[in-house]
XYZ file of N, CA and C in Angstrom:
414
model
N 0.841 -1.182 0.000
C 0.000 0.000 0.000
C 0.884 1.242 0.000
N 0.440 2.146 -0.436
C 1.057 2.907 -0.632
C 1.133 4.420 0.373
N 2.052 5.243 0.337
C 2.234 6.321 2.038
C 2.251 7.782 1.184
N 1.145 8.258 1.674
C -0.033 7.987 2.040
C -1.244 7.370 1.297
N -2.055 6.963 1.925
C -3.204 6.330 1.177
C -3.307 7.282 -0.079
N -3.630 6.338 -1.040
C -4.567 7.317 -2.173
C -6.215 6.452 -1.955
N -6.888 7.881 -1.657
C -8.253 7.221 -0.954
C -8.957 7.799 -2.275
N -10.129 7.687 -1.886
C -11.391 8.503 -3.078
C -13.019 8.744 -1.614
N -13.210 10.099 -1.927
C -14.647 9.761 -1.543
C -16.037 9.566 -2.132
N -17.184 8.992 -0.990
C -18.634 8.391 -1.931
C -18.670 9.290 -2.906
N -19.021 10.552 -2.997
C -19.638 11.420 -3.330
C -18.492 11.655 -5.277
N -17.404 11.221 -5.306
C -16.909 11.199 -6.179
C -17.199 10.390 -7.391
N -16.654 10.533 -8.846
C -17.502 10.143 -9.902
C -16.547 8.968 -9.914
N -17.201 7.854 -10.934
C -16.932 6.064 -11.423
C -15.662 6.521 -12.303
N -15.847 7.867 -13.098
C -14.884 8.123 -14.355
C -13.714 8.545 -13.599
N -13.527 9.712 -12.425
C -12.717 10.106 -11.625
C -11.906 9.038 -10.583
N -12.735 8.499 -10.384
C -11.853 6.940 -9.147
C -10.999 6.222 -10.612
N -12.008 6.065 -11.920
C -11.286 4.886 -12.538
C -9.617 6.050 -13.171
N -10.060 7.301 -13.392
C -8.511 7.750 -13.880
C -7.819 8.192 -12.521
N -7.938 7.974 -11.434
C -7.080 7.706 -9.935
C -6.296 6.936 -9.910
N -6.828 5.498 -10.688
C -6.506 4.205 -10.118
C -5.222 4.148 -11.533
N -5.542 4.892 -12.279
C -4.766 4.430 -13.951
C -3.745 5.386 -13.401
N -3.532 6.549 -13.326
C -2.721 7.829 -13.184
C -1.875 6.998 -11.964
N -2.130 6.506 -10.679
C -1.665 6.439 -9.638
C -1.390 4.406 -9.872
N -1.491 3.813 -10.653
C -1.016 2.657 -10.536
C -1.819 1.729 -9.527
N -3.289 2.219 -9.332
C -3.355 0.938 -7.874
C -4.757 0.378 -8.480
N -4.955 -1.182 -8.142
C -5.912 -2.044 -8.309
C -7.133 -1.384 -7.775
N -6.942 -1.244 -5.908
C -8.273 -0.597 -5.432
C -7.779 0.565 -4.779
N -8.975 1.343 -4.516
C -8.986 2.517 -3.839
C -9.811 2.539 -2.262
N -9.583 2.901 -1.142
C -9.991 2.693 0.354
C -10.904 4.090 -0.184
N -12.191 3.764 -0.137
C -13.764 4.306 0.047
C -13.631 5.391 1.542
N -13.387 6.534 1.660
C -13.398 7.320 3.076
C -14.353 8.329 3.156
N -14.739 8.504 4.402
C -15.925 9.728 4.670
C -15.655 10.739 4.899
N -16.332 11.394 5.258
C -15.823 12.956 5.759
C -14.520 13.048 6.832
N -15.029 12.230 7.353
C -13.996 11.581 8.631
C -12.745 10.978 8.402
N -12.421 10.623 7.396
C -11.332 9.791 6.866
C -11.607 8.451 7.421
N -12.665 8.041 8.149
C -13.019 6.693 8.260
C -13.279 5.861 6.946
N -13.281 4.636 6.864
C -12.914 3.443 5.613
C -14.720 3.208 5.746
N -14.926 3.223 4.738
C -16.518 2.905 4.559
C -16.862 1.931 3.036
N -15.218 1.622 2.564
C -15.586 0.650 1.741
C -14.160 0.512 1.003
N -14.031 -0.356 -0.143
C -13.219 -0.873 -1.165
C -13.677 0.014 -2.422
N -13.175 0.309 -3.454
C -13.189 0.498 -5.049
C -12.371 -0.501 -5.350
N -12.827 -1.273 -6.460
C -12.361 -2.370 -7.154
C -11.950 -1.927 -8.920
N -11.027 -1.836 -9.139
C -11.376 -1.974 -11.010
C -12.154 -2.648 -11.297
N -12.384 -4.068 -11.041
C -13.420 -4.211 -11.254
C -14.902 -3.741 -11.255
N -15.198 -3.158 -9.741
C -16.094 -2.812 -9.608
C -16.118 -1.642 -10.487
N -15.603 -0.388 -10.570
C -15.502 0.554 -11.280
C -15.855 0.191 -13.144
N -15.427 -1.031 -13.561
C -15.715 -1.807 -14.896
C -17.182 -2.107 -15.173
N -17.934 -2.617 -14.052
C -18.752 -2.557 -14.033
C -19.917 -1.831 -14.216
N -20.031 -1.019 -13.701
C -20.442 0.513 -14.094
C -20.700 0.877 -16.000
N -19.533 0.619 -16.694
C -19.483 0.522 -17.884
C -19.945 -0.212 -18.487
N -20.604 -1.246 -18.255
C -20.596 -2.431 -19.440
C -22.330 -2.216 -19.334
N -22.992 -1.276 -18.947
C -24.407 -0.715 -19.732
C -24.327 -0.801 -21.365
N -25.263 -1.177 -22.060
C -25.863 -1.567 -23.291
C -26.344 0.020 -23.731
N -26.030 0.549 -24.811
C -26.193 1.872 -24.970
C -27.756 2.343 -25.173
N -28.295 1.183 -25.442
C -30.025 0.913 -25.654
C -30.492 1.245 -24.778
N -29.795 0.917 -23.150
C -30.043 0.801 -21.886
C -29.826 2.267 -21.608
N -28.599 3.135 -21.482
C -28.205 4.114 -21.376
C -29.470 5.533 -22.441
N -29.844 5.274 -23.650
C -30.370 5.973 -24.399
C -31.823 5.742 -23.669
N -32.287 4.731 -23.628
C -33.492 4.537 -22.976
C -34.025 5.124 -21.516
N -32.709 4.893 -20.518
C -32.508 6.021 -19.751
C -32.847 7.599 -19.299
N -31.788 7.721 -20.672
C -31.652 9.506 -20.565
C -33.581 10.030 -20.833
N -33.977 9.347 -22.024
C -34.639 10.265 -22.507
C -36.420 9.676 -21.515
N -36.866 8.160 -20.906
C -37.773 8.027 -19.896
C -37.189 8.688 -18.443
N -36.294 8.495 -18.195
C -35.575 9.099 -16.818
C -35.834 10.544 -16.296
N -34.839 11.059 -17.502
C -34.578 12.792 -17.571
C -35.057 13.451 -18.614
N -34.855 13.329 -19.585
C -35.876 14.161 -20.813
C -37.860 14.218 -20.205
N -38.208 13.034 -20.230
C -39.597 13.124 -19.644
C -40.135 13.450 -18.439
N -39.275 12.462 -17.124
C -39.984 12.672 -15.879
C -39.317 13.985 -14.840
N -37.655 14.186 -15.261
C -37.193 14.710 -14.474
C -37.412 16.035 -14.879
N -37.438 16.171 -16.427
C -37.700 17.456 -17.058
C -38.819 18.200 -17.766
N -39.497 17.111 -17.687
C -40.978 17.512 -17.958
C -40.972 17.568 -19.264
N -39.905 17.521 -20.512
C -40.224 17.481 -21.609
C -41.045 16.252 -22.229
N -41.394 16.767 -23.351
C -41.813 15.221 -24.368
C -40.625 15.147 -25.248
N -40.883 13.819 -25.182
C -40.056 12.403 -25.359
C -39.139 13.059 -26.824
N -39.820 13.650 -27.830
C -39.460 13.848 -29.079
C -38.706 15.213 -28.625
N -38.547 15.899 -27.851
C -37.891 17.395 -27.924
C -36.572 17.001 -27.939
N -36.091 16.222 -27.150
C -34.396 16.021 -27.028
C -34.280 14.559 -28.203
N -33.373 14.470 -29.065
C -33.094 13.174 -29.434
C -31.633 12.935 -28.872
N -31.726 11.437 -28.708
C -30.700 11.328 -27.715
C -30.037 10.060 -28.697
N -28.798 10.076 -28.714
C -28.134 9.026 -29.347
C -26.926 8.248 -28.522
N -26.206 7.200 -28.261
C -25.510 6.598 -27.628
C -24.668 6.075 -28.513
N -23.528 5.789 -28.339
C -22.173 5.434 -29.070
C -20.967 4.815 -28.080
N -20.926 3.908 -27.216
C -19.927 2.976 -26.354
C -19.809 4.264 -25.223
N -20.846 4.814 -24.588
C -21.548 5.578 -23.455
C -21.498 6.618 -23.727
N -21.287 7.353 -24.770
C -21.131 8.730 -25.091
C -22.626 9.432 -25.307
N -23.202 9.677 -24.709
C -24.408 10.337 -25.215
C -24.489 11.567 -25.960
N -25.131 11.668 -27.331
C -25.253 13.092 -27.590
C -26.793 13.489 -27.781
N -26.522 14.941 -27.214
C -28.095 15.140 -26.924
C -28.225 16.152 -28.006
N -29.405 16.495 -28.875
C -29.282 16.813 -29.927
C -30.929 17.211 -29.641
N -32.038 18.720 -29.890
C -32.766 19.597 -30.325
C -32.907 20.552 -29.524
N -34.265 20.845 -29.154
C -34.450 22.360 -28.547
C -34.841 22.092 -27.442
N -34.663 23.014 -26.435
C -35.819 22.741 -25.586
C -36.209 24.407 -25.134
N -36.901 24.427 -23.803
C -37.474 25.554 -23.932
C -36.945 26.965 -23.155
N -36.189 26.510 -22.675
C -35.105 27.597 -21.533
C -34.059 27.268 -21.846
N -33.284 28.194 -21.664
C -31.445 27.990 -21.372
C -30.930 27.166 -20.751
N -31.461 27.777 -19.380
C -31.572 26.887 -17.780
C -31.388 25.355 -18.149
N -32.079 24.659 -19.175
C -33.016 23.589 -18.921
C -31.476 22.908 -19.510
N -30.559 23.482 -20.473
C -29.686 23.205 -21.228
C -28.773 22.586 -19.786
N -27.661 22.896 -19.054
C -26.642 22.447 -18.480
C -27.538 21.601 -17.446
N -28.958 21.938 -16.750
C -29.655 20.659 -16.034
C -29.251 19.650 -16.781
N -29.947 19.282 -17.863
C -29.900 18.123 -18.949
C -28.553 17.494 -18.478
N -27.779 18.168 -19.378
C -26.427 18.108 -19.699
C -25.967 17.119 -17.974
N -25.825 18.114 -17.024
C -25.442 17.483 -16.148
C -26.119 16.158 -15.128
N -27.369 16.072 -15.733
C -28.243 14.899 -15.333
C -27.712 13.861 -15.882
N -27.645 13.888 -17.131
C -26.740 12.647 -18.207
C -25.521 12.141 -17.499
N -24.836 13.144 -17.343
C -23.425 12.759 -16.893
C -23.751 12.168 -15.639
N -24.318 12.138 -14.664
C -24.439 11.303 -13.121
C -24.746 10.030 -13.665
N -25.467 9.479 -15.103
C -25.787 7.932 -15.096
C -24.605 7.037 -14.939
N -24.916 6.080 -14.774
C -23.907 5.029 -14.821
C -23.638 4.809 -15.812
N -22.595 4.601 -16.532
C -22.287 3.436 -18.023
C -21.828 4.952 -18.948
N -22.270 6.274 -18.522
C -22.568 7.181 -19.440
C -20.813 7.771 -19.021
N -19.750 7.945 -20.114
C -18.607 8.013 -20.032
C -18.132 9.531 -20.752
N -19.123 10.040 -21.514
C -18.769 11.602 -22.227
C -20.438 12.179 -22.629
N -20.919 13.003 -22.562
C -21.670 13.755 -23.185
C -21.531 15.048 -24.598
N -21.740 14.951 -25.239
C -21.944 15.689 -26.178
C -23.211 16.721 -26.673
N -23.381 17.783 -26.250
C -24.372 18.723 -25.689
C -24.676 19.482 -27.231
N -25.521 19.036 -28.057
C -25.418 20.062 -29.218
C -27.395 20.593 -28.972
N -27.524 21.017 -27.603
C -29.297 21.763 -27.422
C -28.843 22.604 -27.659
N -30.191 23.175 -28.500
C -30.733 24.839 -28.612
C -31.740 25.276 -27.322
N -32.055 26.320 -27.385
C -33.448 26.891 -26.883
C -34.215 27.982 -27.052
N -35.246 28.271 -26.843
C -36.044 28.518 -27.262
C -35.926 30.271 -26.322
N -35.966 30.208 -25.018
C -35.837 31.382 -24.364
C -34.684 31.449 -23.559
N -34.115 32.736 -23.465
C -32.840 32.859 -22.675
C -33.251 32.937 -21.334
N -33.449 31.940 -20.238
C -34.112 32.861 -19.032
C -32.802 33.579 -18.277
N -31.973 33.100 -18.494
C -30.586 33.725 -18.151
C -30.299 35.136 -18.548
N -30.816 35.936 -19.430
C -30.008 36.916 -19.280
C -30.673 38.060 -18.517
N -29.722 38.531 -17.694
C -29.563 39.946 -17.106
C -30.921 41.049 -17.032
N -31.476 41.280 -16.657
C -32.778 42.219 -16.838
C -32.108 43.535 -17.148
N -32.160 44.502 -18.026
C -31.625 46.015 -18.437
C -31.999 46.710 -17.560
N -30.702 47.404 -17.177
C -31.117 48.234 -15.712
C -31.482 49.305 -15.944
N -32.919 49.964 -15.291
C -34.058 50.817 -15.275
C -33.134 52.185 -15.247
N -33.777 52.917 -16.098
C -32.727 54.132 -16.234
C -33.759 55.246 -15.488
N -32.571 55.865 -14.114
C -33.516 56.674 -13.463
C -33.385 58.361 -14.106
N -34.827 59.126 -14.348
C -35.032 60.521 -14.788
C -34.942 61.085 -13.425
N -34.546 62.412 -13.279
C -34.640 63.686 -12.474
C -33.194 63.828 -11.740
N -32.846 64.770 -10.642
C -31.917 64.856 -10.246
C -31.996 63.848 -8.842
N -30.805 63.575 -8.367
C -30.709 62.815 -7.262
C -31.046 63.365 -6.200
């Protein structure tokens, strides 16, 4: 083992532990909490696992999961395509906002290894309101 531990915590991503383990040379990684208490193993394996989702599985996902329930869109607004976990999300939807939600909903699935973000939208709710220009003297 190595001084000092190379640990990972829960809250960290499958893609981030697995380039830990490649960059730093080690089989598993010691799972720690806030506490630096041991609350589990990372396995390459286990981390492999994660990946070997069916892109059918992954596409089917994004768009009953998050396109419909999480985002309230219909099914046809986003088309979603899969390629060995790469998702690309591809039409309009109806806010700006709604754009990096998406985007970053995709990326938390399992199996899902890159996103490719080519949404439009429809309204900017993001920009800036023009600041009210005051008449008379101060």
């Amino acid at each position: 083992m190595s001084s000092p531990a190379i640990t990972v915590h829960p809250e960290q991503t499958v893609p981030d532990a697995a380039r830990l383990m490649e960059r730093r040379g080690v089989e598993r990684l010691p799972v720690v909490d806030e506490a630096d208490r041991l609350v589990g193993i990372a396995t390459r394996r286990d981390l492999l696992r994660v990946f070997l989702r069916g892109d059918d599985d992954i596409r089917r996902q994004v768009t009953e999961e998050i396109v419909v329930t999480a985002m309230g869109l219909p099914s046809d607004t986003v088309r979603v395509a899969v390629r060995d976990g790469v998702v690309t999300l591809d039409g309009r939807v109806e806010a700006r906002g709604q754009v990096p939600e998406l985007v970053h909903a995709v990326w938390r699935l399992d199996g899902v290894v890159g996103v490719m973000n080519g949404l439009g939208f429809r309204i900017d709710d993001r920009e800036s309101p023009t600041p009210s220009h005051r008449t008379g003297s101060p």
